[in-house]
Amino acid sequence: LWVSGKTVDYGKGNLCINCHQARPNDAIPAGADSVNINSRYWGPHHGPQANVLGAAGGYEIAGVSYPSQEHSTQVTNGCVTCHMAEPYGVQAGGHQMGMTYQYHGHEKINTAGCITCHPSGIDAKIEATQTEVLDLLTQLKTLLIDHGAMTETGGIITGKMSADVAGALLNYNMVREDGSEGIHNADYVKTLLNNSIQALNQVLK
């Protein structure tokens, strides 16, 4: 991976991650107390799925353990396993690669690639995970606005800020831009967000 230097192997999904990963940006120099953000485009590339799946590239607070979900090691072909699973018509899976389709007026997730590991079903767990992650993103956005790092519409405010605030901003954008709302690596994503929230709350005290 370009950002962390970590080596990952997603089998057939390696073709995808050539592009779907964060770009090198030296966003937060190691050991820095503060960061000068001079661009509203600062932070991870718009498709950092490989980083989230591989649990690499987020801003990690020293001395804290950052776990990773089994998706990063047990899904042999990474992206391909789920996104190109048995298709639902032309709406999801296969060469369409989408994960959702319309079914009697409701949006459903194509879980054809999930059933090998989750034979009893996964819909309820997906919904619970995404609800939790979206709530954490909302909490973190509120704190980033309070710290003057983000606008109400989610834009980056340039200027000098502490490393923890900049790191929280990086984590927020990485999770948001990943787009899976935690499904790619729930354990890593929730730890990034919870630790960022805790760090910003400490600063506000």
PDB file of C-alpha atoms in Angstrom:
ATOM      1  CA  LEU A   1       0.000   0.000   0.000  1.00  0.00           C
ATOM      2  CA  TRP A   2       1.312   3.429  -0.940  1.00  0.00           C
ATOM      3  CA  VAL A   3       0.530   5.166   2.339  1.00  0.00           C
ATOM      4  CA  SER A   4       1.619   2.675   4.998  1.00  0.00           C
ATOM      5  CA  GLY A   5       3.930   0.434   3.014  1.00  0.00           C
ATOM      6  CA  LYS A   6       2.028  -2.585   4.334  1.00  0.00           C
ATOM      7  CA  THR A   7       1.918  -5.593   2.016  1.00  0.00           C
ATOM      8  CA  VAL A   8      -1.523  -7.088   1.408  1.00  0.00           C
ATOM      9  CA  ASP A   9      -2.745  -9.815  -0.924  1.00  0.00           C
ATOM     10  CA  TYR A  10      -6.382  -9.760  -2.016  1.00  0.00           C
ATOM     11  CA  GLY A  11      -5.945 -12.284  -4.841  1.00  0.00           C
ATOM     12  CA  LYS A  12      -8.013 -11.238  -7.848  1.00  0.00           C
ATOM     13  CA  GLY A  13      -8.903  -8.096  -5.922  1.00  0.00           C
ATOM     14  CA  ASN A  14      -5.308  -6.885  -6.251  1.00  0.00           C
ATOM     15  CA  LEU A  15      -6.272  -5.395  -9.616  1.00  0.00           C
ATOM     16  CA  CYS A  16      -8.847  -3.215  -7.831  1.00  0.00           C
ATOM     17  CA  ILE A  17      -6.541  -1.951  -5.110  1.00  0.00           C
ATOM     18  CA  ASN A  18      -4.023  -0.522  -7.559  1.00  0.00           C
ATOM     19  CA  CYS A  19      -6.410   2.434  -7.686  1.00  0.00           C
ATOM     20  CA  HIS A  20      -8.675   1.989  -4.668  1.00  0.00           C
ATOM     21  CA  GLN A  21      -6.191   3.070  -2.021  1.00  0.00           C
ATOM     22  CA  ALA A  22      -5.064   6.310  -0.397  1.00  0.00           C
ATOM     23  CA  ARG A  23      -2.306   8.232  -2.166  1.00  0.00           C
ATOM     24  CA  PRO A  24       0.979   9.186  -0.445  1.00  0.00           C
ATOM     25  CA  ASN A  25       0.550  12.654   1.023  1.00  0.00           C
ATOM     26  CA  ASP A  26       2.711  12.842   4.174  1.00  0.00           C
ATOM     27  CA  ALA A  27      -0.430  14.195   5.809  1.00  0.00           C
ATOM     28  CA  ILE A  28       0.769  13.957   9.412  1.00  0.00           C
ATOM     29  CA  PRO A  29       4.551  13.670   9.884  1.00  0.00           C
ATOM     30  CA  ALA A  30       5.549  11.129  12.538  1.00  0.00           C
ATOM     31  CA  GLY A  31       5.941  12.747  15.944  1.00  0.00           C
ATOM     32  CA  ALA A  32       4.464  16.084  14.858  1.00  0.00           C
ATOM     33  CA  ASP A  33       2.518  18.054  17.490  1.00  0.00           C
ATOM     34  CA  SER A  34       0.685  20.123  14.896  1.00  0.00           C
ATOM     35  CA  VAL A  35      -0.185  20.032  11.207  1.00  0.00           C
ATOM     36  CA  ASN A  36      -0.603  22.873   8.729  1.00  0.00           C
ATOM     37  CA  ILE A  37      -3.430  21.976   6.350  1.00  0.00           C
ATOM     38  CA  ASN A  38      -3.157  24.200   3.281  1.00  0.00           C
ATOM     39  CA  SER A  39      -5.636  22.530   0.938  1.00  0.00           C
ATOM     40  CA  ARG A  40      -9.309  21.670   1.228  1.00  0.00           C
ATOM     41  CA  TYR A  41      -8.462  18.446  -0.624  1.00  0.00           C
ATOM     42  CA  TRP A  42      -6.064  17.331   2.121  1.00  0.00           C
ATOM     43  CA  GLY A  43      -6.211  13.730   3.267  1.00  0.00           C
ATOM     44  CA  PRO A  44      -6.924  10.330   1.751  1.00  0.00           C
ATOM     45  CA  HIS A  45      -7.842   9.641  -1.857  1.00  0.00           C
ATOM     46  CA  HIS A  46     -11.559   9.292  -2.591  1.00  0.00           C
ATOM     47  CA  GLY A  47     -11.351   5.491  -2.767  1.00  0.00           C
ATOM     48  CA  PRO A  48      -9.297   4.177   0.181  1.00  0.00           C
ATOM     49  CA  GLN A  49     -11.055   0.814   0.315  1.00  0.00           C
ATOM     50  CA  ALA A  50      -7.812  -1.192   0.300  1.00  0.00           C
ATOM     51  CA  ASN A  51      -6.547   0.742   3.332  1.00  0.00           C
ATOM     52  CA  VAL A  52      -9.732   0.171   5.299  1.00  0.00           C
ATOM     53  CA  LEU A  53      -9.874  -3.512   4.365  1.00  0.00           C
ATOM     54  CA  GLY A  54      -6.195  -3.949   5.256  1.00  0.00           C
ATOM     55  CA  ALA A  55      -6.395  -1.829   8.430  1.00  0.00           C
ATOM     56  CA  ALA A  56      -3.615   0.484   7.310  1.00  0.00           C
ATOM     57  CA  GLY A  57      -3.292   4.200   6.726  1.00  0.00           C
ATOM     58  CA  GLY A  58      -5.643   5.658   9.319  1.00  0.00           C
ATOM     59  CA  TYR A  59      -4.391   8.001  12.053  1.00  0.00           C
ATOM     60  CA  GLU A  60      -3.611   5.719  14.983  1.00  0.00           C
ATOM     61  CA  ILE A  61      -3.029   7.075  18.469  1.00  0.00           C
ATOM     62  CA  ALA A  62       0.151   5.728  20.055  1.00  0.00           C
ATOM     63  CA  GLY A  63      -0.291   3.015  22.664  1.00  0.00           C
ATOM     64  CA  VAL A  64      -3.740   1.936  21.445  1.00  0.00           C
ATOM     65  CA  SER A  65      -4.477  -1.422  19.802  1.00  0.00           C
ATOM     66  CA  TYR A  66      -6.172  -1.261  16.394  1.00  0.00           C
ATOM     67  CA  PRO A  67      -7.837  -4.607  15.593  1.00  0.00           C
ATOM     68  CA  SER A  68      -8.718  -5.836  12.118  1.00  0.00           C
ATOM     69  CA  GLN A  69     -11.701  -7.882  11.000  1.00  0.00           C
ATOM     70  CA  GLU A  70     -11.354 -11.262   9.279  1.00  0.00           C
ATOM     71  CA  HIS A  71     -12.355  -9.752   5.909  1.00  0.00           C
ATOM     72  CA  SER A  72      -8.759  -8.631   5.444  1.00  0.00           C
ATOM     73  CA  THR A  73      -7.321 -12.153   5.696  1.00  0.00           C
ATOM     74  CA  GLN A  74     -10.078 -14.715   5.110  1.00  0.00           C
ATOM     75  CA  VAL A  75     -11.707 -13.343   1.951  1.00  0.00           C
ATOM     76  CA  THR A  76      -9.340 -14.906  -0.599  1.00  0.00           C
ATOM     77  CA  ASN A  77     -10.103 -12.651  -3.540  1.00  0.00           C
ATOM     78  CA  GLY A  78     -10.917  -9.464  -1.673  1.00  0.00           C
ATOM     79  CA  CYS A  79     -13.176  -7.112  -3.607  1.00  0.00           C
ATOM     80  CA  VAL A  80     -14.093  -9.728  -6.221  1.00  0.00           C
ATOM     81  CA  THR A  81     -15.597 -12.125  -3.663  1.00  0.00           C
ATOM     82  CA  CYS A  82     -18.450  -9.795  -2.743  1.00  0.00           C
ATOM     83  CA  HIS A  83     -18.684  -7.207  -5.505  1.00  0.00           C
ATOM     84  CA  MET A  84     -18.613  -9.778  -8.330  1.00  0.00           C
ATOM     85  CA  ALA A  85     -20.598 -12.487  -6.556  1.00  0.00           C
ATOM     86  CA  GLU A  86     -23.549 -14.247  -8.195  1.00  0.00           C
ATOM     87  CA  PRO A  87     -25.455 -11.346  -9.771  1.00  0.00           C
ATOM     88  CA  TYR A  88     -28.996 -10.221  -9.137  1.00  0.00           C
ATOM     89  CA  GLY A  89     -30.056  -9.563 -12.722  1.00  0.00           C
ATOM     90  CA  VAL A  90     -28.135  -6.518 -13.951  1.00  0.00           C
ATOM     91  CA  GLN A  91     -28.531  -4.578 -10.695  1.00  0.00           C
ATOM     92  CA  ALA A  92     -25.838  -6.057  -8.441  1.00  0.00           C
ATOM     93  CA  GLY A  93     -22.928  -8.475  -8.461  1.00  0.00           C
ATOM     94  CA  GLY A  94     -21.263 -10.000 -11.510  1.00  0.00           C
ATOM     95  CA  HIS A  95     -19.757  -7.469 -13.900  1.00  0.00           C
ATOM     96  CA  GLN A  96     -22.088  -4.773 -12.569  1.00  0.00           C
ATOM     97  CA  MET A  97     -20.126  -4.922  -9.269  1.00  0.00           C
ATOM     98  CA  GLY A  98     -22.797  -3.114  -7.234  1.00  0.00           C
ATOM     99  CA  MET A  99     -23.765  -4.360  -3.793  1.00  0.00           C
ATOM    100  CA  THR A 100     -27.412  -3.287  -3.689  1.00  0.00           C
ATOM    101  CA  TYR A 101     -30.509  -3.824  -5.806  1.00  0.00           C
ATOM    102  CA  GLN A 102     -34.171  -2.816  -5.733  1.00  0.00           C
ATOM    103  CA  TYR A 103     -36.594  -5.521  -4.591  1.00  0.00           C
ATOM    104  CA  HIS A 104     -40.303  -4.674  -4.422  1.00  0.00           C
ATOM    105  CA  GLY A 105     -39.553  -1.032  -3.761  1.00  0.00           C
ATOM    106  CA  HIS A 106     -36.859  -1.657  -1.153  1.00  0.00           C
ATOM    107  CA  GLU A 107     -33.093  -1.566  -1.406  1.00  0.00           C
ATOM    108  CA  LYS A 108     -31.526  -4.954  -0.669  1.00  0.00           C
ATOM    109  CA  ILE A 109     -27.889  -5.940  -0.275  1.00  0.00           C
ATOM    110  CA  ASN A 110     -26.563  -8.658  -2.550  1.00  0.00           C
ATOM    111  CA  THR A 111     -25.182 -11.061   0.043  1.00  0.00           C
ATOM    112  CA  ALA A 112     -24.392 -13.873  -2.412  1.00  0.00           C
ATOM    113  CA  GLY A 113     -20.698 -13.487  -1.652  1.00  0.00           C
ATOM    114  CA  CYS A 114     -21.264 -13.535   2.103  1.00  0.00           C
ATOM    115  CA  ILE A 115     -23.081 -16.830   2.604  1.00  0.00           C
ATOM    116  CA  THR A 116     -19.975 -19.045   2.527  1.00  0.00           C
ATOM    117  CA  CYS A 117     -18.839 -17.499   5.815  1.00  0.00           C
ATOM    118  CA  HIS A 118     -22.272 -16.395   7.031  1.00  0.00           C
ATOM    119  CA  PRO A 119     -24.634 -19.266   6.087  1.00  0.00           C
ATOM    120  CA  SER A 120     -27.299 -18.232   8.600  1.00  0.00           C
ATOM    121  CA  GLY A 121     -27.627 -14.747   7.105  1.00  0.00           C
ATOM    122  CA  ILE A 122     -25.913 -11.419   7.514  1.00  0.00           C
ATOM    123  CA  ASP A 123     -28.503  -8.705   6.777  1.00  0.00           C
ATOM    124  CA  ALA A 124     -29.217  -7.797  10.403  1.00  0.00           C
ATOM    125  CA  LYS A 125     -25.508  -7.584  11.254  1.00  0.00           C
ATOM    126  CA  ILE A 126     -24.825  -5.378   8.224  1.00  0.00           C
ATOM    127  CA  GLU A 127     -27.639  -3.024   9.216  1.00  0.00           C
ATOM    128  CA  ALA A 128     -26.470  -2.838  12.836  1.00  0.00           C
ATOM    129  CA  THR A 129     -22.853  -2.179  11.828  1.00  0.00           C
ATOM    130  CA  GLN A 130     -23.747   0.541   9.349  1.00  0.00           C
ATOM    131  CA  THR A 131     -26.099   2.220  11.822  1.00  0.00           C
ATOM    132  CA  GLU A 132     -23.361   2.272  14.472  1.00  0.00           C
ATOM    133  CA  VAL A 133     -20.694   3.588  12.105  1.00  0.00           C
ATOM    134  CA  LEU A 134     -22.954   6.325  10.720  1.00  0.00           C
ATOM    135  CA  ASP A 135     -23.716   7.415  14.284  1.00  0.00           C
ATOM    136  CA  LEU A 136     -19.985   7.560  15.091  1.00  0.00           C
ATOM    137  CA  LEU A 137     -19.347   9.583  11.924  1.00  0.00           C
ATOM    138  CA  THR A 138     -22.045  12.048  12.973  1.00  0.00           C
ATOM    139  CA  GLN A 139     -20.519  12.406  16.436  1.00  0.00           C
ATOM    140  CA  LEU A 140     -17.042  12.935  14.997  1.00  0.00           C
ATOM    141  CA  LYS A 141     -18.268  15.475  12.435  1.00  0.00           C
ATOM    142  CA  THR A 142     -19.875  17.520  15.206  1.00  0.00           C
ATOM    143  CA  LEU A 143     -16.604  17.561  17.150  1.00  0.00           C
ATOM    144  CA  LEU A 144     -14.579  18.488  14.050  1.00  0.00           C
ATOM    145  CA  ILE A 145     -16.936  21.413  13.450  1.00  0.00           C
ATOM    146  CA  ASP A 146     -16.544  22.463  17.090  1.00  0.00           C
ATOM    147  CA  HIS A 147     -12.753  22.369  16.652  1.00  0.00           C
ATOM    148  CA  GLY A 148     -12.924  24.540  13.533  1.00  0.00           C
ATOM    149  CA  ALA A 149     -11.566  21.804  11.284  1.00  0.00           C
ATOM    150  CA  MET A 150     -14.712  21.169   9.242  1.00  0.00           C
ATOM    151  CA  THR A 151     -17.643  23.131   7.835  1.00  0.00           C
ATOM    152  CA  GLU A 152     -21.282  22.212   8.386  1.00  0.00           C
ATOM    153  CA  THR A 153     -21.345  20.703   4.884  1.00  0.00           C
ATOM    154  CA  GLY A 154     -18.305  18.507   5.576  1.00  0.00           C
ATOM    155  CA  GLY A 155     -15.636  20.625   3.890  1.00  0.00           C
ATOM    156  CA  ILE A 156     -12.104  20.882   5.255  1.00  0.00           C
ATOM    157  CA  ILE A 157     -11.123  24.186   6.858  1.00  0.00           C
ATOM    158  CA  THR A 158      -7.479  24.968   6.149  1.00  0.00           C
ATOM    159  CA  GLY A 159      -5.055  26.164   8.802  1.00  0.00           C
ATOM    160  CA  LYS A 160      -2.844  24.939  11.612  1.00  0.00           C
ATOM    161  CA  MET A 161      -4.299  22.366  14.002  1.00  0.00           C
ATOM    162  CA  SER A 162      -3.078  19.794  16.488  1.00  0.00           C
ATOM    163  CA  ALA A 163      -2.002  16.388  15.204  1.00  0.00           C
ATOM    164  CA  ASP A 164      -4.951  14.697  16.962  1.00  0.00           C
ATOM    165  CA  VAL A 165      -7.488  17.055  15.365  1.00  0.00           C
ATOM    166  CA  ALA A 166      -5.895  16.610  11.940  1.00  0.00           C
ATOM    167  CA  GLY A 167      -5.780  12.848  12.536  1.00  0.00           C
ATOM    168  CA  ALA A 168      -9.455  12.796  13.450  1.00  0.00           C
ATOM    169  CA  LEU A 169     -10.196  14.700  10.253  1.00  0.00           C
ATOM    170  CA  LEU A 170      -8.161  12.178   8.255  1.00  0.00           C
ATOM    171  CA  ASN A 171     -10.002   9.254   9.889  1.00  0.00           C
ATOM    172  CA  TYR A 172     -13.399  10.847   9.272  1.00  0.00           C
ATOM    173  CA  ASN A 173     -12.663  11.326   5.581  1.00  0.00           C
ATOM    174  CA  MET A 174     -11.103   7.879   5.182  1.00  0.00           C
ATOM    175  CA  VAL A 175     -14.166   6.139   6.611  1.00  0.00           C
ATOM    176  CA  ARG A 176     -16.600   8.369   4.730  1.00  0.00           C
ATOM    177  CA  GLU A 177     -14.776   7.978   1.410  1.00  0.00           C
ATOM    178  CA  ASP A 178     -14.485   4.203   1.864  1.00  0.00           C
ATOM    179  CA  GLY A 179     -18.247   4.118   1.389  1.00  0.00           C
ATOM    180  CA  SER A 180     -18.970   0.743   3.010  1.00  0.00           C
ATOM    181  CA  GLU A 181     -20.071   2.303   6.315  1.00  0.00           C
ATOM    182  CA  GLY A 182     -17.927  -0.148   8.230  1.00  0.00           C
ATOM    183  CA  ILE A 183     -18.589  -3.354   6.306  1.00  0.00           C
ATOM    184  CA  HIS A 184     -15.106  -3.614   4.791  1.00  0.00           C
ATOM    185  CA  ASN A 185     -13.490  -3.722   8.239  1.00  0.00           C
ATOM    186  CA  ALA A 186     -15.868  -2.921  11.096  1.00  0.00           C
ATOM    187  CA  ASP A 187     -13.385  -3.506  13.924  1.00  0.00           C
ATOM    188  CA  TYR A 188     -10.749  -1.166  12.475  1.00  0.00           C
ATOM    189  CA  VAL A 189     -13.239   1.525  11.452  1.00  0.00           C
ATOM    190  CA  LYS A 190     -15.016   1.637  14.794  1.00  0.00           C
ATOM    191  CA  THR A 191     -11.710   1.787  16.665  1.00  0.00           C
ATOM    192  CA  LEU A 192     -10.473   4.669  14.473  1.00  0.00           C
ATOM    193  CA  LEU A 193     -13.684   6.627  15.005  1.00  0.00           C
ATOM    194  CA  ASN A 194     -14.097   5.916  18.725  1.00  0.00           C
ATOM    195  CA  ASN A 195     -10.495   6.851  19.488  1.00  0.00           C
ATOM    196  CA  SER A 196     -10.778  10.038  17.433  1.00  0.00           C
ATOM    197  CA  ILE A 197     -13.955  10.999  19.287  1.00  0.00           C
ATOM    198  CA  GLN A 198     -12.306  10.318  22.640  1.00  0.00           C
ATOM    199  CA  ALA A 199      -9.218  12.353  21.704  1.00  0.00           C
ATOM    200  CA  LEU A 200     -11.260  15.366  20.594  1.00  0.00           C
ATOM    201  CA  ASN A 201     -13.451  15.219  23.681  1.00  0.00           C
ATOM    202  CA  GLN A 202     -10.308  15.321  25.828  1.00  0.00           C
ATOM    203  CA  VAL A 203      -9.137  18.476  24.054  1.00  0.00           C
ATOM    204  CA  LEU A 204     -12.495  20.175  24.635  1.00  0.00           C
ATOM    205  CA  LYS A 205     -12.431  19.503  28.395  1.00  0.00           C
TER     206      LYS A 205
END
